[in-house]
Short mmCIF file of C-alpha atoms in Angstrom, two decimals:
data_model
loop_
_atom_site.label_atom_id
_atom_site.label_comp_id
_atom_site.label_asym_id
_atom_site.label_seq_id
_atom_site.Cartn_x
_atom_site.Cartn_y
_atom_site.Cartn_z
CA MET A 25 -137.61 149.70 285.19
CA ARG A 26 -134.42 151.32 286.43
CA ASN A 27 -133.69 148.24 288.55
CA LYS A 28 -134.03 146.02 285.49
CA ILE A 29 -131.70 148.18 283.44
CA PHE A 30 -129.17 148.23 286.29
CA ALA A 31 -129.36 144.44 286.65
CA PHE A 32 -128.94 143.95 282.87
CA THR A 33 -125.91 146.26 282.83
CA CYS A 34 -124.32 144.35 285.71
CA CYS A 35 -124.83 141.09 283.84
CA LEU A 36 -123.08 142.49 280.79
CA LEU A 37 -120.17 143.71 282.90
CA ILE A 38 -119.83 140.36 284.66
CA ALA A 39 -120.02 138.48 281.37
CA GLY A 40 -117.37 140.75 279.91
CA CYS A 41 -115.03 140.23 282.88
CA SER A 42 -115.47 136.46 282.88
CA SER A 43 -114.92 135.98 279.15
CA PRO A 44 -111.57 134.36 278.38
CA GLU A 45 -108.83 136.71 277.26
CA LYS A 46 -107.41 136.22 273.83
CA LYS A 47 -103.95 134.71 273.99
CA GLU A 48 -101.29 136.40 271.92
CA VAL A 49 -99.82 134.15 269.29
CA ALA A 50 -96.03 134.08 269.42
CA LYS A 51 -94.65 135.77 266.35
CA PRO A 52 -91.74 134.19 264.51
CA ALA A 53 -88.40 135.85 265.07
CA VAL A 54 -87.64 138.52 262.49
CA MET A 55 -84.18 138.14 261.04
CA PRO A 56 -82.04 141.28 260.84
CA PRO A 57 -81.07 142.48 257.37
CA PRO A 58 -78.31 140.28 255.82
CA GLN A 59 -75.80 143.12 255.83
CA VAL A 60 -76.31 143.60 259.59
CA THR A 61 -75.87 139.88 260.25
CA ARG A 62 -72.72 139.70 258.14
CA ALA A 63 -71.28 142.72 259.94
CA TRP A 64 -71.31 141.18 263.42
CA LEU A 65 -70.31 137.76 262.10
CA ASP A 66 -67.30 139.30 260.38
CA GLU A 67 -66.43 141.25 263.52
CA TYR A 68 -66.59 138.33 265.95
CA GLU A 69 -65.23 135.49 263.83
CA PRO A 70 -61.53 136.40 264.19
CA LYS A 71 -62.00 137.21 267.88
CA LEU A 72 -63.56 133.81 268.60
CA ARG A 73 -60.93 131.99 266.58
CA GLU A 74 -58.29 133.69 268.70
CA ALA A 75 -60.17 132.90 271.94
CA VAL A 76 -60.15 129.14 271.30
CA LYS A 77 -56.78 129.02 269.53
CA GLY A 78 -54.51 126.27 270.84
CA SER A 79 -57.36 124.52 272.70
CA HIS A 80 -59.30 121.37 271.90
CA PHE A 81 -62.38 123.49 271.17
CA GLU A 82 -63.72 123.70 267.62
CA PHE A 83 -65.00 126.79 265.82
CA GLU A 84 -67.27 127.15 262.82
CA ARG A 85 -69.35 129.78 261.08
CA ARG A 86 -72.78 128.30 260.46
CA GLU A 87 -75.06 130.49 258.32
CA ASN A 88 -76.11 133.31 260.67
CA LEU A 89 -74.42 131.77 263.74
CA LEU A 90 -70.95 131.46 265.19
CA VAL A 91 -70.48 128.13 266.96
CA VAL A 92 -67.84 127.02 269.46
CA THR A 93 -67.94 123.30 270.24
CA ALA A 94 -66.49 121.67 273.35
CA PRO A 95 -65.97 117.91 272.82
CA VAL A 96 -66.97 116.02 275.96
CA GLN A 97 -64.00 113.64 275.71
CA SER A 98 -61.42 116.37 276.34
CA SER A 99 -63.56 118.97 278.13
CA PHE A 100 -65.24 117.10 280.99
CA ASN A 101 -63.95 115.00 283.87
CA PRO A 102 -64.41 111.28 283.04
CA ASP A 103 -64.94 110.49 286.73
CA ARG A 104 -67.42 113.34 287.24
CA PRO A 105 -68.98 113.64 283.78
CA GLN A 106 -70.86 116.87 284.48
CA MET A 107 -67.73 118.75 285.64
CA LEU A 108 -65.50 120.75 283.30
CA LEU A 109 -61.79 120.01 283.24
CA PRO A 110 -59.51 122.93 284.22
CA ALA A 111 -58.14 123.13 280.65
CA SER A 112 -61.65 123.99 279.41
CA LEU A 113 -62.14 127.02 281.65
CA GLY A 114 -59.73 129.32 279.80
CA PRO A 115 -61.32 129.15 276.32
CA ILE A 116 -64.88 129.47 277.67
CA THR A 117 -63.89 132.40 279.87
CA ARG A 118 -62.24 134.17 276.94
CA VAL A 119 -65.36 133.72 274.81
CA ALA A 120 -67.53 135.03 277.65
CA LYS A 121 -65.29 138.07 278.13
CA LEU A 122 -65.74 139.01 274.47
CA LEU A 123 -69.48 139.33 274.97
CA GLU A 124 -69.64 141.07 278.35
CA THR A 125 -70.49 144.54 277.09
CA ASP A 126 -72.19 143.76 273.77
CA GLU A 127 -75.91 143.76 274.52
CA ASP A 128 -76.78 142.88 270.91
CA ILE A 129 -75.26 139.38 271.03
CA ALA A 130 -76.92 136.44 272.79
CA VAL A 131 -75.66 132.96 273.65
CA VAL A 132 -77.48 129.64 273.43
CA VAL A 133 -75.67 126.69 275.04
CA LEU A 134 -76.72 123.24 273.83
CA GLY A 135 -75.71 119.98 275.50
CA HIS A 136 -75.60 116.81 273.36
CA ALA A 137 -75.17 113.08 274.05
CA ASP A 138 -74.87 109.95 271.95
CA SER A 139 -77.74 107.49 271.62
CA SER A 140 -76.36 104.69 273.81
CA GLY A 141 -77.76 104.11 277.28
CA ASP A 142 -80.97 105.47 278.79
CA ASP A 143 -82.47 108.38 276.84
CA ALA A 144 -83.74 110.25 279.91
CA LYS A 145 -80.37 109.97 281.68
CA ASN A 146 -78.54 111.13 278.57
CA ARG A 147 -80.81 114.16 278.26
CA ASP A 148 -80.27 115.04 281.92
CA LEU A 149 -76.49 114.64 281.60
CA SER A 150 -76.41 116.81 278.48
CA GLN A 151 -78.37 119.47 280.38
CA GLN A 152 -75.91 119.34 283.32
CA ARG A 153 -72.94 119.73 281.00
CA ALA A 154 -74.55 122.66 279.22
CA ARG A 155 -75.24 124.30 282.58
CA ALA A 156 -71.60 123.88 283.60
CA VAL A 157 -70.59 125.91 280.54
CA THR A 158 -73.41 128.41 281.08
CA SER A 159 -72.25 129.08 284.64
CA ILE A 160 -69.03 130.64 283.30
CA PHE A 161 -71.03 133.02 281.12
CA ARG A 162 -73.14 133.96 284.13
CA LEU A 163 -70.00 134.78 286.11
CA SER A 164 -69.06 137.17 283.30
CA GLY A 165 -72.33 139.02 283.79
CA LEU A 166 -74.59 137.68 281.03
CA LYS A 167 -78.20 137.81 282.16
CA GLN A 168 -81.02 135.44 281.25
CA ASN A 169 -82.26 137.74 278.49
CA ARG A 170 -79.00 137.02 276.64
CA LEU A 171 -78.26 133.49 277.79
CA GLN A 172 -80.24 130.29 277.33
CA VAL A 173 -79.34 126.66 278.00
CA MET A 174 -80.83 123.40 276.72
CA GLY A 175 -80.01 119.70 277.03
CA LEU A 176 -80.93 117.89 273.82
CA GLY A 177 -79.70 114.41 274.68
CA SER A 178 -79.22 112.45 271.44
CA ASP A 179 -81.77 114.41 269.40
CA ALA A 180 -79.27 116.31 267.25
CA PRO A 181 -76.36 114.02 266.28
CA ARG A 182 -73.66 115.22 263.92
CA ALA A 183 -72.47 111.68 263.14
CA ALA A 184 -73.89 108.16 263.13
CA ASN A 185 -73.86 106.39 266.50
CA ASP A 186 -72.65 103.07 265.11
CA SER A 187 -68.97 103.56 266.00
CA ALA A 188 -66.90 104.87 268.91
CA ALA A 189 -65.70 107.75 266.74
CA GLY A 190 -69.23 108.77 265.82
CA ARG A 191 -70.46 108.58 269.40
CA ALA A 192 -67.51 110.69 270.57
CA LEU A 193 -68.40 113.38 268.03
CA ASN A 194 -72.01 113.43 269.25
CA ARG A 195 -71.03 113.95 272.90
CA ARG A 196 -70.42 117.69 272.94
CA VAL A 197 -71.53 121.09 274.17
CA GLU A 198 -72.16 123.79 271.58
CA ILE A 199 -71.94 127.51 272.32
CA LEU A 200 -74.06 129.33 269.74
CA LEU A 201 -73.61 133.06 269.29
CA THR A 202 -76.59 134.74 267.68
CA SER A 203 -78.27 138.11 267.40
CA ARG A 204 -80.25 138.87 270.54
CA ASP A 205 -83.25 139.65 268.32
CA THR A 206 -83.31 136.10 267.00
CA MET A 207 -82.42 134.16 270.15
CA GLN A 208 -86.00 133.06 270.87
CA GLY A 209 -86.42 131.85 267.33
CA LEU A 210 -83.31 129.73 267.75
CA ILE A 211 -84.63 128.32 271.04
CA ALA A 212 -87.94 127.45 269.37
CA LYS A 213 -86.07 125.60 266.62
CA TYR A 214 -84.34 123.33 269.13
CA SER A 215 -87.35 122.92 271.43
CA GLN A 216 -88.91 120.38 269.07
CA PRO A 217 -86.03 118.70 267.24
CA ALA A 218 -87.09 116.54 264.30
CA LYS A 219 -85.41 113.19 264.84
CA ALA A 220 -86.70 111.96 261.49
CA GLU A 221 -84.55 114.52 259.72
CA LEU A 222 -81.47 113.48 261.69
CA LYS A 223 -81.56 109.73 261.15
CA ASP A 224 -79.26 109.98 258.14
CA ALA A 225 -76.43 111.66 260.04
CA PRO A 226 -73.12 111.17 258.22
CA LYS A 227 -71.07 108.17 259.24
CA VAL A 228 -67.58 108.53 260.64
CA ALA A 229 -64.70 106.20 260.02
CA ALA A 230 -65.05 103.56 262.71
CA VAL A 231 -62.38 103.26 265.35
CA ASP A 232 -64.21 100.63 267.34
CA GLN A 233 -67.06 98.63 265.85
CA GLY A 234 -67.70 96.80 269.12
CA LYS A 235 -70.84 96.99 271.20
CA GLN A 236 -72.11 100.40 272.23
CA GLY A 237 -71.50 101.15 275.86
CA LYS A 238 -73.03 103.71 278.17
CA SER A 239 -73.08 107.30 277.08
CA GLU A 240 -70.22 109.16 278.71
#
């Protein structure tokens, strides 16, 4: 009888050990209170404007984000399209220096391309360009828990791709400053971009209505 009880207990233990563990469901990022978000946005906005002042970089305040945009046309070497031009290093370095000691702010770097050429190659090139920018932040000491990089290819245009002007606007690298608490939520948002929602991107006054060439 004892042997049977012992054997039954062992079976229960084995069954318990072999049962699949429940996977934790990722919880959506919890946004900080609005007054907290506004506080750091208000603090960093003038500093970032000053950091990119006089450069070809663009700055905008986008809801709960601060965004610095590096246009590919004036930021990357046309002969080596994944390499930053020397003139781009100063503004990026100044932005990185602002964030060195602030553990509450995270950075998401997004690479973008236009829709001409091969989609896979464009995505890879946008990733390489984003990594080139990210490398400067790493040199300033930002660790992976505060720094993420993604190449989106042509998935998130900000203009129609039917003109040279529109395609030039779409070729860019965006530096997104966000609360560290919400960084993963931001990454999740861009991990599955909805192309259907982007098909009506605003058109830009055409400079060249000729045939689309390769993405640069």
